Coordinates of C-alpha atoms and ligand atoms in Angstrom, one line a residue:
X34 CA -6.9 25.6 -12.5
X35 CA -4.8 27.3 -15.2
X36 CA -4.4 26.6 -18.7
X37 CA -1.2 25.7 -18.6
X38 CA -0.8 21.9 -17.6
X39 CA 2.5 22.8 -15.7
X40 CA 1.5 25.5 -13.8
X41 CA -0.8 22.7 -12.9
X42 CA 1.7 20.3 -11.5
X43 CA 3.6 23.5 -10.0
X44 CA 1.0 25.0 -8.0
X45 CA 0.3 21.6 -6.1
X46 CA 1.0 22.1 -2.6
X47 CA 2.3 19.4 -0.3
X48 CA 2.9 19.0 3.3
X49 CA 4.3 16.1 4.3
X50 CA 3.7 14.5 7.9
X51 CA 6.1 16.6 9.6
X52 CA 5.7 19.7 7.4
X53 CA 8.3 18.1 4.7
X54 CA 8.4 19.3 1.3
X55 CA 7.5 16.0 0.0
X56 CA 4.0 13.9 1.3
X57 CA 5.7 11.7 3.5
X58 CA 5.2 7.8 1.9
X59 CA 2.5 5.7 3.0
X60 CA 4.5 2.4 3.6
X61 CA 1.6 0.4 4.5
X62 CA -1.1 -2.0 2.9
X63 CA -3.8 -2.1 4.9
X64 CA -5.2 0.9 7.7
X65 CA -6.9 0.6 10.9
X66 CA -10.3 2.0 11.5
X67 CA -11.0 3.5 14.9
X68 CA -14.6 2.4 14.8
X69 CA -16.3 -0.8 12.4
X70 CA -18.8 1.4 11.1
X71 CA -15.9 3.5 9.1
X72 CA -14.8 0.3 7.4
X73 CA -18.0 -0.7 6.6
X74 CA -18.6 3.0 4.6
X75 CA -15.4 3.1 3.3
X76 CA -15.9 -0.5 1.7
X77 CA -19.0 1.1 0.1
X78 CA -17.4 4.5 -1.4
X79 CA -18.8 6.2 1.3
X80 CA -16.0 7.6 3.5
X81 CA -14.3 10.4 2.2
X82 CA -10.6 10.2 3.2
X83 CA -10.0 6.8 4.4
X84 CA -8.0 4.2 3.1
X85 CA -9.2 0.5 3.2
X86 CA -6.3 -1.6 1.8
X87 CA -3.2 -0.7 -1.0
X88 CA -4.9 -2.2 -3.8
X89 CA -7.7 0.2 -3.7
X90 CA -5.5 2.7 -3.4
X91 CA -3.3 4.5 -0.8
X92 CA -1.8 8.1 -0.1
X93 CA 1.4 8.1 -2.1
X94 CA -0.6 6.9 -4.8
X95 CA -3.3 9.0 -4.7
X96 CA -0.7 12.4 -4.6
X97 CA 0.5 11.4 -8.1
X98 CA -2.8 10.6 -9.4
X99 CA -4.4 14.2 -8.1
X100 CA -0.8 15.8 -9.7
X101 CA -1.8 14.0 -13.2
X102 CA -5.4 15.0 -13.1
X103 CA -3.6 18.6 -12.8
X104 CA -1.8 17.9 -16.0
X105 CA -4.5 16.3 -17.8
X106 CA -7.5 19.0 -16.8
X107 CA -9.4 15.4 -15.3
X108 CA -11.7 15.3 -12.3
X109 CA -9.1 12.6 -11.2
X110 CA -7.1 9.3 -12.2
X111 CA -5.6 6.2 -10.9
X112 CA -2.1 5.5 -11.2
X113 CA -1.0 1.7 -12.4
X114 CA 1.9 -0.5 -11.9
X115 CA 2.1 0.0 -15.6
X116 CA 1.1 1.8 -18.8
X117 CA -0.5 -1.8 -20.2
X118 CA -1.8 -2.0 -16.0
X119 CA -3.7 1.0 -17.3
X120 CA -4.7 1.2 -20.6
X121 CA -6.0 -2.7 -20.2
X122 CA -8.3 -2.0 -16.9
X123 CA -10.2 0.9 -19.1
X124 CA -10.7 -1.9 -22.1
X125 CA -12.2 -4.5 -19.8
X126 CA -13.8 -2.1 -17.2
X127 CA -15.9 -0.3 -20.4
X128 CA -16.1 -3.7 -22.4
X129 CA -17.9 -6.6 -21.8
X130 CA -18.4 -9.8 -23.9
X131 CA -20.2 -8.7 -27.4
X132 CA -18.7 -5.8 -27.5
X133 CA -16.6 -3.8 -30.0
X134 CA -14.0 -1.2 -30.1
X135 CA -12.9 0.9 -33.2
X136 CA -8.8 1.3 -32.5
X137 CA -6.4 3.0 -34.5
X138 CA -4.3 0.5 -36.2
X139 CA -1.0 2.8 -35.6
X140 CA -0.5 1.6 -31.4
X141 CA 2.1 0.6 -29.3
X142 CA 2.7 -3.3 -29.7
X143 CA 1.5 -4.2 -26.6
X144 CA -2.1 -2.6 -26.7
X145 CA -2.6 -4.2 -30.7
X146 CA -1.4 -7.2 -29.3
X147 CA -4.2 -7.1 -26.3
X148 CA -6.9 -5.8 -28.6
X149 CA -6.1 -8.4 -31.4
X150 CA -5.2 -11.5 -29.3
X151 CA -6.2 -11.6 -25.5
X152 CA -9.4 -9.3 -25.7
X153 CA -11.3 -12.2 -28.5
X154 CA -11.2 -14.8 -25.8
X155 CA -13.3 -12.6 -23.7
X156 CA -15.5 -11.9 -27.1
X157 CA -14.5 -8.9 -27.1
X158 CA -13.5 -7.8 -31.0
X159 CA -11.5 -4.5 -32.7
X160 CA -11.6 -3.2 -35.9
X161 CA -8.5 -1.7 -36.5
X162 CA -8.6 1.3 -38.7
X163 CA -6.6 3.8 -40.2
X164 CA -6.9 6.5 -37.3
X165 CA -6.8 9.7 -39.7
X166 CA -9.2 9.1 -41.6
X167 CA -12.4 10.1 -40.2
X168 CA -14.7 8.4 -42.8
X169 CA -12.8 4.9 -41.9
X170 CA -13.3 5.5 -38.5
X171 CA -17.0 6.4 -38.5
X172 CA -17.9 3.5 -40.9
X173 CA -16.5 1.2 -38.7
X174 CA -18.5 1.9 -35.3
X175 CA -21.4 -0.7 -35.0
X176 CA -24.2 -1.0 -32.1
X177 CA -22.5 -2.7 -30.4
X178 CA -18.9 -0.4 -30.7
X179 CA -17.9 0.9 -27.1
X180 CA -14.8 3.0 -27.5
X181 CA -12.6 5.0 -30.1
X182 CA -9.1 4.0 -29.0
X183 CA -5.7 6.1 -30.6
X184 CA -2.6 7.0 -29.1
X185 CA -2.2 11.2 -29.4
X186 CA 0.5 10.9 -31.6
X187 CA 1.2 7.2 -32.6
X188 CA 3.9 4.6 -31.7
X189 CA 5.8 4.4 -33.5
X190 CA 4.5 6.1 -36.7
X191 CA 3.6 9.6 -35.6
X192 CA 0.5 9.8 -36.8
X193 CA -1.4 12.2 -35.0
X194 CA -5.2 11.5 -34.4
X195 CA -7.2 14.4 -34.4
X196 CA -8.4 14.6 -31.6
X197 CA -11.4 16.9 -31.6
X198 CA -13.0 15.7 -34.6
X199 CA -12.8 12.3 -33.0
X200 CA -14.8 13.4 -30.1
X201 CA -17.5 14.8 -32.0
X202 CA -17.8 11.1 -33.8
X203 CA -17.7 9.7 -29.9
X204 CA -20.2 11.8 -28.5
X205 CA -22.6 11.0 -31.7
X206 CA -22.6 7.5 -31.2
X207 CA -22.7 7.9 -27.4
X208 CA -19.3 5.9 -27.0
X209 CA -16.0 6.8 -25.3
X210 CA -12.9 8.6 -26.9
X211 CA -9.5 7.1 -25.2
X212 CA -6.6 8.6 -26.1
X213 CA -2.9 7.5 -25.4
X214 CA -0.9 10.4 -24.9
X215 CA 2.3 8.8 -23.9
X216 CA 4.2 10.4 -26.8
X217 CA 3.2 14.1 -25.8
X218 CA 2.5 14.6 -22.4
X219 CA 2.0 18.5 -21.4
X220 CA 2.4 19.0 -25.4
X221 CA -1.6 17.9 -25.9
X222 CA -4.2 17.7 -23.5
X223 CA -6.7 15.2 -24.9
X224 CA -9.3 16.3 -22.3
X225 CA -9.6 20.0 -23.4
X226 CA -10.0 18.5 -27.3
X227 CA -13.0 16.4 -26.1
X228 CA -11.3 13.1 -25.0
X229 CA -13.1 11.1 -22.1
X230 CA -10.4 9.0 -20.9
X231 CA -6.5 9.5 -20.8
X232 CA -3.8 7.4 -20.5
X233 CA -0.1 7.1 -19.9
X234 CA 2.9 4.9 -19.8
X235 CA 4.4 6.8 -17.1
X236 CA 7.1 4.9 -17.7
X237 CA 8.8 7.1 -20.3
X238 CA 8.9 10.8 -20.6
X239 CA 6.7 11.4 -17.2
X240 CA 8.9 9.5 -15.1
X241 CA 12.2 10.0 -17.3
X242 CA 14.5 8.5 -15.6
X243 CA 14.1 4.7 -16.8
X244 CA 13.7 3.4 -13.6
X245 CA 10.4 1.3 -13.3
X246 CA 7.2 1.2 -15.1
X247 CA 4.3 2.9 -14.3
X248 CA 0.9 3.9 -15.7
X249 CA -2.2 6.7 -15.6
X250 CA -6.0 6.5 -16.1
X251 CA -7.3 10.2 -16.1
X252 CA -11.0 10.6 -16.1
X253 CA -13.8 11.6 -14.3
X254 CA -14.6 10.9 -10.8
X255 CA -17.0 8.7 -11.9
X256 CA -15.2 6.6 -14.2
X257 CA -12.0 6.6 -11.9
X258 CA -14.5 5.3 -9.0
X259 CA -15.8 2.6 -11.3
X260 CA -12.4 1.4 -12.0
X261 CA -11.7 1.1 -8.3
X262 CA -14.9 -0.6 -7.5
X263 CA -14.5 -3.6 -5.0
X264 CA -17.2 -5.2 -6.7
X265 CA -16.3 -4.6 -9.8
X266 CA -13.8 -2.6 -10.7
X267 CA -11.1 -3.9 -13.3
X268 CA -8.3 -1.7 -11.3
X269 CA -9.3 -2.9 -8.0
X270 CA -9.6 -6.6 -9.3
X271 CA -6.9 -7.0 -11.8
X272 CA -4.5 -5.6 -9.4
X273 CA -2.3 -3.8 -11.4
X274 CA -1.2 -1.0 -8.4
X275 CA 1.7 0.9 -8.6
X276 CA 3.6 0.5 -5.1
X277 CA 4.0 3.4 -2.7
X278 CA 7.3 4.5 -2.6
X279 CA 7.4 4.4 -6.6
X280 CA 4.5 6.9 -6.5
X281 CA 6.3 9.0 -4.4
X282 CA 9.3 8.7 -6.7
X283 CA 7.8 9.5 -10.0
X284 CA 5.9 12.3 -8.5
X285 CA 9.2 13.8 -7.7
X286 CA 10.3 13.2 -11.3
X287 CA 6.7 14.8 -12.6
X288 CA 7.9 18.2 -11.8
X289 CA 11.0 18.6 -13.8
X290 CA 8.7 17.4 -16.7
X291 CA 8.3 20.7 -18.1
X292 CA 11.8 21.2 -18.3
X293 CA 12.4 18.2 -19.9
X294 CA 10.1 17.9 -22.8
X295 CA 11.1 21.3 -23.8
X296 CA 14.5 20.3 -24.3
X297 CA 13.5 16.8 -25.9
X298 CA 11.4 18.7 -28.3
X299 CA 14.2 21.2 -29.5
X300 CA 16.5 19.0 -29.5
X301 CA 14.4 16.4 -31.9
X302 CA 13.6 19.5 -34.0
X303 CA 17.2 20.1 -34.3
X304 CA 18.2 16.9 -35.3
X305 CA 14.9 16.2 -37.8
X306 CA 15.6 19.5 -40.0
X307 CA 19.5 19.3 -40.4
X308 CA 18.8 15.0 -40.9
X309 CA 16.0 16.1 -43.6
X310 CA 18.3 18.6 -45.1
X311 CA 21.1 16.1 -45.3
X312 CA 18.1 14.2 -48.0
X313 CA 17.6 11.4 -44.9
X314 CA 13.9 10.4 -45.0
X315 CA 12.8 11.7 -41.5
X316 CA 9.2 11.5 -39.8
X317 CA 8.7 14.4 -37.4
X318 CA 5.8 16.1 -36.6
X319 CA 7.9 19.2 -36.2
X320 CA 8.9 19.4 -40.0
X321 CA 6.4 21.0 -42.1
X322 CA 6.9 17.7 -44.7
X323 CA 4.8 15.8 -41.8
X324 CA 1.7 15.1 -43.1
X325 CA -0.3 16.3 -39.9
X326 CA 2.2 19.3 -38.9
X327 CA -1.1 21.8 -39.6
X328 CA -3.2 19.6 -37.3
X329 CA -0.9 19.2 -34.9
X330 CA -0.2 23.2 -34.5
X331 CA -4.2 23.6 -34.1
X332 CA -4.3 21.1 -31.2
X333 CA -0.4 21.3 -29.4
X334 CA 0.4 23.6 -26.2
X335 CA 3.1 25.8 -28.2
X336 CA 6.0 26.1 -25.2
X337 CA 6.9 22.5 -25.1
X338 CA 7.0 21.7 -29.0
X339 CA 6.3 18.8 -31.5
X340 CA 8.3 15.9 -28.7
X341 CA 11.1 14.0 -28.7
X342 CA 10.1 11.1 -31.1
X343 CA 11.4 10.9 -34.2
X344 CA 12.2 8.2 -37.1
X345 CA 14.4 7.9 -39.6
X346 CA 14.1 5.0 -42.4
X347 CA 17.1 4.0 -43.7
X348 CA 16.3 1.1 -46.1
X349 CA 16.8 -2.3 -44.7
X350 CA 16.9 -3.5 -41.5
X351 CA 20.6 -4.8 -42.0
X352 CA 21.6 -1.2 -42.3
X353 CA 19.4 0.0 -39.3
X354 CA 20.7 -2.5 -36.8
X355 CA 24.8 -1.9 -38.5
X356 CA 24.0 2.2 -37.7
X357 CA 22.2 1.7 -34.1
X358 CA 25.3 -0.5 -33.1
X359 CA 28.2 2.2 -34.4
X360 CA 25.8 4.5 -32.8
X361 CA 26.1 3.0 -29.5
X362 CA 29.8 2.2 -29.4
X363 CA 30.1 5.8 -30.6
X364 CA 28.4 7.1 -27.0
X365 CA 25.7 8.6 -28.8
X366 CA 23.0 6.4 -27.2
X367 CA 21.6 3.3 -26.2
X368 CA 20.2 0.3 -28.5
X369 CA 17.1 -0.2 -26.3
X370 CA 12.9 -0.2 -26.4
X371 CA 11.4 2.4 -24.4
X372 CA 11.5 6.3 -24.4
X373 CA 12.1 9.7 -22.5
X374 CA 15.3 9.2 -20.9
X375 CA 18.3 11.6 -21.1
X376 CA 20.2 10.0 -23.4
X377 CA 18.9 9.0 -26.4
X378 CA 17.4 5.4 -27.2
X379 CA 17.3 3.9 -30.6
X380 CA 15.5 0.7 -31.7
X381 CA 13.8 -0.9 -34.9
X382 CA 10.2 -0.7 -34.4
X383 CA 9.3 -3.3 -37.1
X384 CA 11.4 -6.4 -35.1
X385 CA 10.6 -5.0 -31.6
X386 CA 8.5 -2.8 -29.7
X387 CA 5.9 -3.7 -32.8
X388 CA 6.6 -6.7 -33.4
X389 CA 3.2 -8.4 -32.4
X390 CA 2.0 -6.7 -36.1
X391 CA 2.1 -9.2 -38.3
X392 CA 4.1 -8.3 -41.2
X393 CA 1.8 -7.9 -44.3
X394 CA -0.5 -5.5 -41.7
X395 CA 2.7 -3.4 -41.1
X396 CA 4.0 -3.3 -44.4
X397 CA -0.1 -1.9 -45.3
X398 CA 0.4 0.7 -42.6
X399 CA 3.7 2.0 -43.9
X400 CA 5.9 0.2 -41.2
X401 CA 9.0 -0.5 -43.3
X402 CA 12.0 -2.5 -41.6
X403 CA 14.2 0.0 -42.3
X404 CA 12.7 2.4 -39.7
X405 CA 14.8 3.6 -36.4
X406 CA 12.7 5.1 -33.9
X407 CA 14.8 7.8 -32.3
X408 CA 13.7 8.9 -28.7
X409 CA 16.3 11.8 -28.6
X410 CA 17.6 12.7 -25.4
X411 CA 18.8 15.6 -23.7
X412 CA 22.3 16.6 -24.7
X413 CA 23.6 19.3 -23.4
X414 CA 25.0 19.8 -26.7
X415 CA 23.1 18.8 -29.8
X416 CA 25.2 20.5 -32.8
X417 CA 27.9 17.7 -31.7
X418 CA 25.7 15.1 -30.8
X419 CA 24.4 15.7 -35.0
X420 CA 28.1 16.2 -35.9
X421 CA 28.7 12.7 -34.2
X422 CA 25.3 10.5 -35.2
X423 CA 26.3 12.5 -39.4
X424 CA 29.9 10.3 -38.8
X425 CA 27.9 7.5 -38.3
X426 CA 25.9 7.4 -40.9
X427 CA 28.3 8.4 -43.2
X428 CA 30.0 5.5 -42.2
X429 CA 27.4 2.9 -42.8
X430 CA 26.6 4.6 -46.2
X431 CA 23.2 5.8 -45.3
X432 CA 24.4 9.2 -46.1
Ligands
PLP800 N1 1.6 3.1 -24.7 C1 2.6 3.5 -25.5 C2 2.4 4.5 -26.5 C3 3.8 2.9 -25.3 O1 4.9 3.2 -26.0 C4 4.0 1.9 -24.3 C5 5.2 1.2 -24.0 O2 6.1 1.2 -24.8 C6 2.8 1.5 -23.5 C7 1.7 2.2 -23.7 C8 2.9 0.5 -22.5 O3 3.4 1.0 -21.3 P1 4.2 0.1 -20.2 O4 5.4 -0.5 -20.8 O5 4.5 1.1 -19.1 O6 3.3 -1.0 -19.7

């Protein structure tokens, strides 16, 4: 394996049935045996190379999962149907009533809404801290504290969780380290800092094209086994597969990746310095004004860059939704959730892809209404597409 996550991905081979380019899709749910005793092994782990039934898991599948371990430095994974598919099987397959987890309180919506709402009806509790501050986080592990949960860099804050001095808190108290990296894939590669577990919304950047949802648990063999147990396995139970020819089609999107983030990232770094220059108050962990742009440098794969996330708060949320509107009307991008497509999406964290925080917790973690989350996409062109988004704000009076 090399060190470079893409040359990962790149130096996958494939031959399809009949010698295609492309594994040819596995369009089936369920596979015959040619003798009983097979079926029986296979139900138990034991058969290396046969497939039982879809929900376990099935060749297209298992070609993007191998290609993601590749890119994550895993043993393995298990693709999802979705990133909450994903991230929610590794909660309940580590936790079990009693237990505790130690989350950052900087997460996508969805995961602080599971951790803070579904997850106590199965007595299963979170303390949310603030993720960079190692003293918080340590102070808040208990006996009975399971996992260290944090997205890479956060959603949709940016804070970025330092990864390696995380693990070493993990592996002290004998508990896991999760990380989110859905913001920076190829950019950070949790595993090599010490995390356990990986996951990913493959719904954004990896696939990129905006087309379904998808999700990623990379891990050990081990740990991806236990999630696919038929016994008791929270992948294999819960249900939440990807389907085939989805697999196949985001696997086939996973190898322009590389190309991709690299022009996300330069072209968010373009847009953050002349919009910070301009006196806009802009979050990027690309600027050196970003609180963690030292920390990020020590743990970031240079080639692709700091991502294509970045925020700007302009005030009140009046002023954000009058500027994403002109923006839209002025072709400059879509008012829409979600991230990693090639044109750029804009939305208002505070009223909607966070807004299962309740409002005094995000105003205590800095979450202002005011804030646009910019995913920037990739213009061809990105001195007009600033000359263009500058007219807008001008026009609103944000500049
Ligand atoms: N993790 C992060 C950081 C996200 O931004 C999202 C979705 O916005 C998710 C997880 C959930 O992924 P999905 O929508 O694919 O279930």
């Amino acid at each position: 394996m090399s060190n470079k996550p893409a040359n990962n991905i790149q130096d996958l081979q494939y031959f399809g049935e009949f010698g295609g380019v492309n594994p040819s899709i596995s369009d089936s749910a369920t596979y015959t045996f040619l003798h009983a005793k097979t079926m029986l092994d296979t139900f138990e782990g034991h058969a290396e190379g046969c497939y039982l039934y879809s929900r376990h898991t099935s060749p297209s599948n298992l070609y993007l999962s191998e290609a993601l371990a590749a890119m994550e430095f895993t043993e393995t994974a298990n693709v999802a149907a979705s990133g909450m598919g994903a991230i929610t099987s590794v909660f309940l397959q580590v936790c079990g009533a009693g237990d505790h987890i130690v989350s950052s309180r900087t997460i996508y919506g969805g995961s602080y809404a599971f951790l803070k709402n579904f997850a106590p009806k199965l007595n299963i509790t979170t303390s949310f801290v603030d993720i960079t501050s190692l003293e918080k986080v340590e102070a808040a592990i208990t006996s009975s504290t399971k996992m260290i949960y944090c997205e890479a860099i956060s959603n949709p804050l940016l804070e970025v969780a330092n990864i390696s001095e995380l693990s070493k808190i993990a592996k002290k108290h004998n508990i896991l380290l999760v990380v989110d990296n859905t913001f920076s894939p190829l950019i950070i590669s949790p595993q090599k800092l010490g995390a356990d577990v990986t996951v990913h919304s493959l719904t954004k950047f990896i696939n990129g094209t905006n087309d379904t949802v998808g999700g990623v648990v990379c891990g050990t063999q081990e740990f991806i086994n236990s999630l696919r147990n038929v016994n008791d396995g929270a992948a294999m139970l819960l249900g939440p597969v990807m389907d085939s020819l989805r697999a196949a089609s985001v696997l086939k999107n996973l190898r322009t990746l590389h190309i991709r983030i690299k022009k996300h990232s330069e072209n968010a770094l373009y847009l953050a310095e002349y919009f910070e220059k301009d006196g806009l108050k802009v979050v990027y962990p690309g600027l050196k004004s970003h609180k963690d742009h030292e920390l990020f440098k020590t743990m970031y794969n240079k080639e692709y860059g700091f991502g294509g996330i970045m925020t700007v708060d302009v005030g009140t949320l009046e002023k954000a939704n009058e500027l994403m509107e002109l923006m839209q009307h002025d072709n400059l991008g879509y008012l829409a959730v979600s991230l990693g497509f090639y044109k750029t999406l804009f939305s208002a964290p505070g009223t909607s892809t966070s807004s299962e925080i309740p409002e005094e917790e995000q105003k205590e973690m800095g979450l202002s209404n005011g804030i646009i989350r910019f995913s920037i996409g990739l213009d061809n062109d990105i001195e007009r597409t600033y000359r263009a988004m500058r007219k807008c704000m001008k026009q609103v009076g944000v500049l």
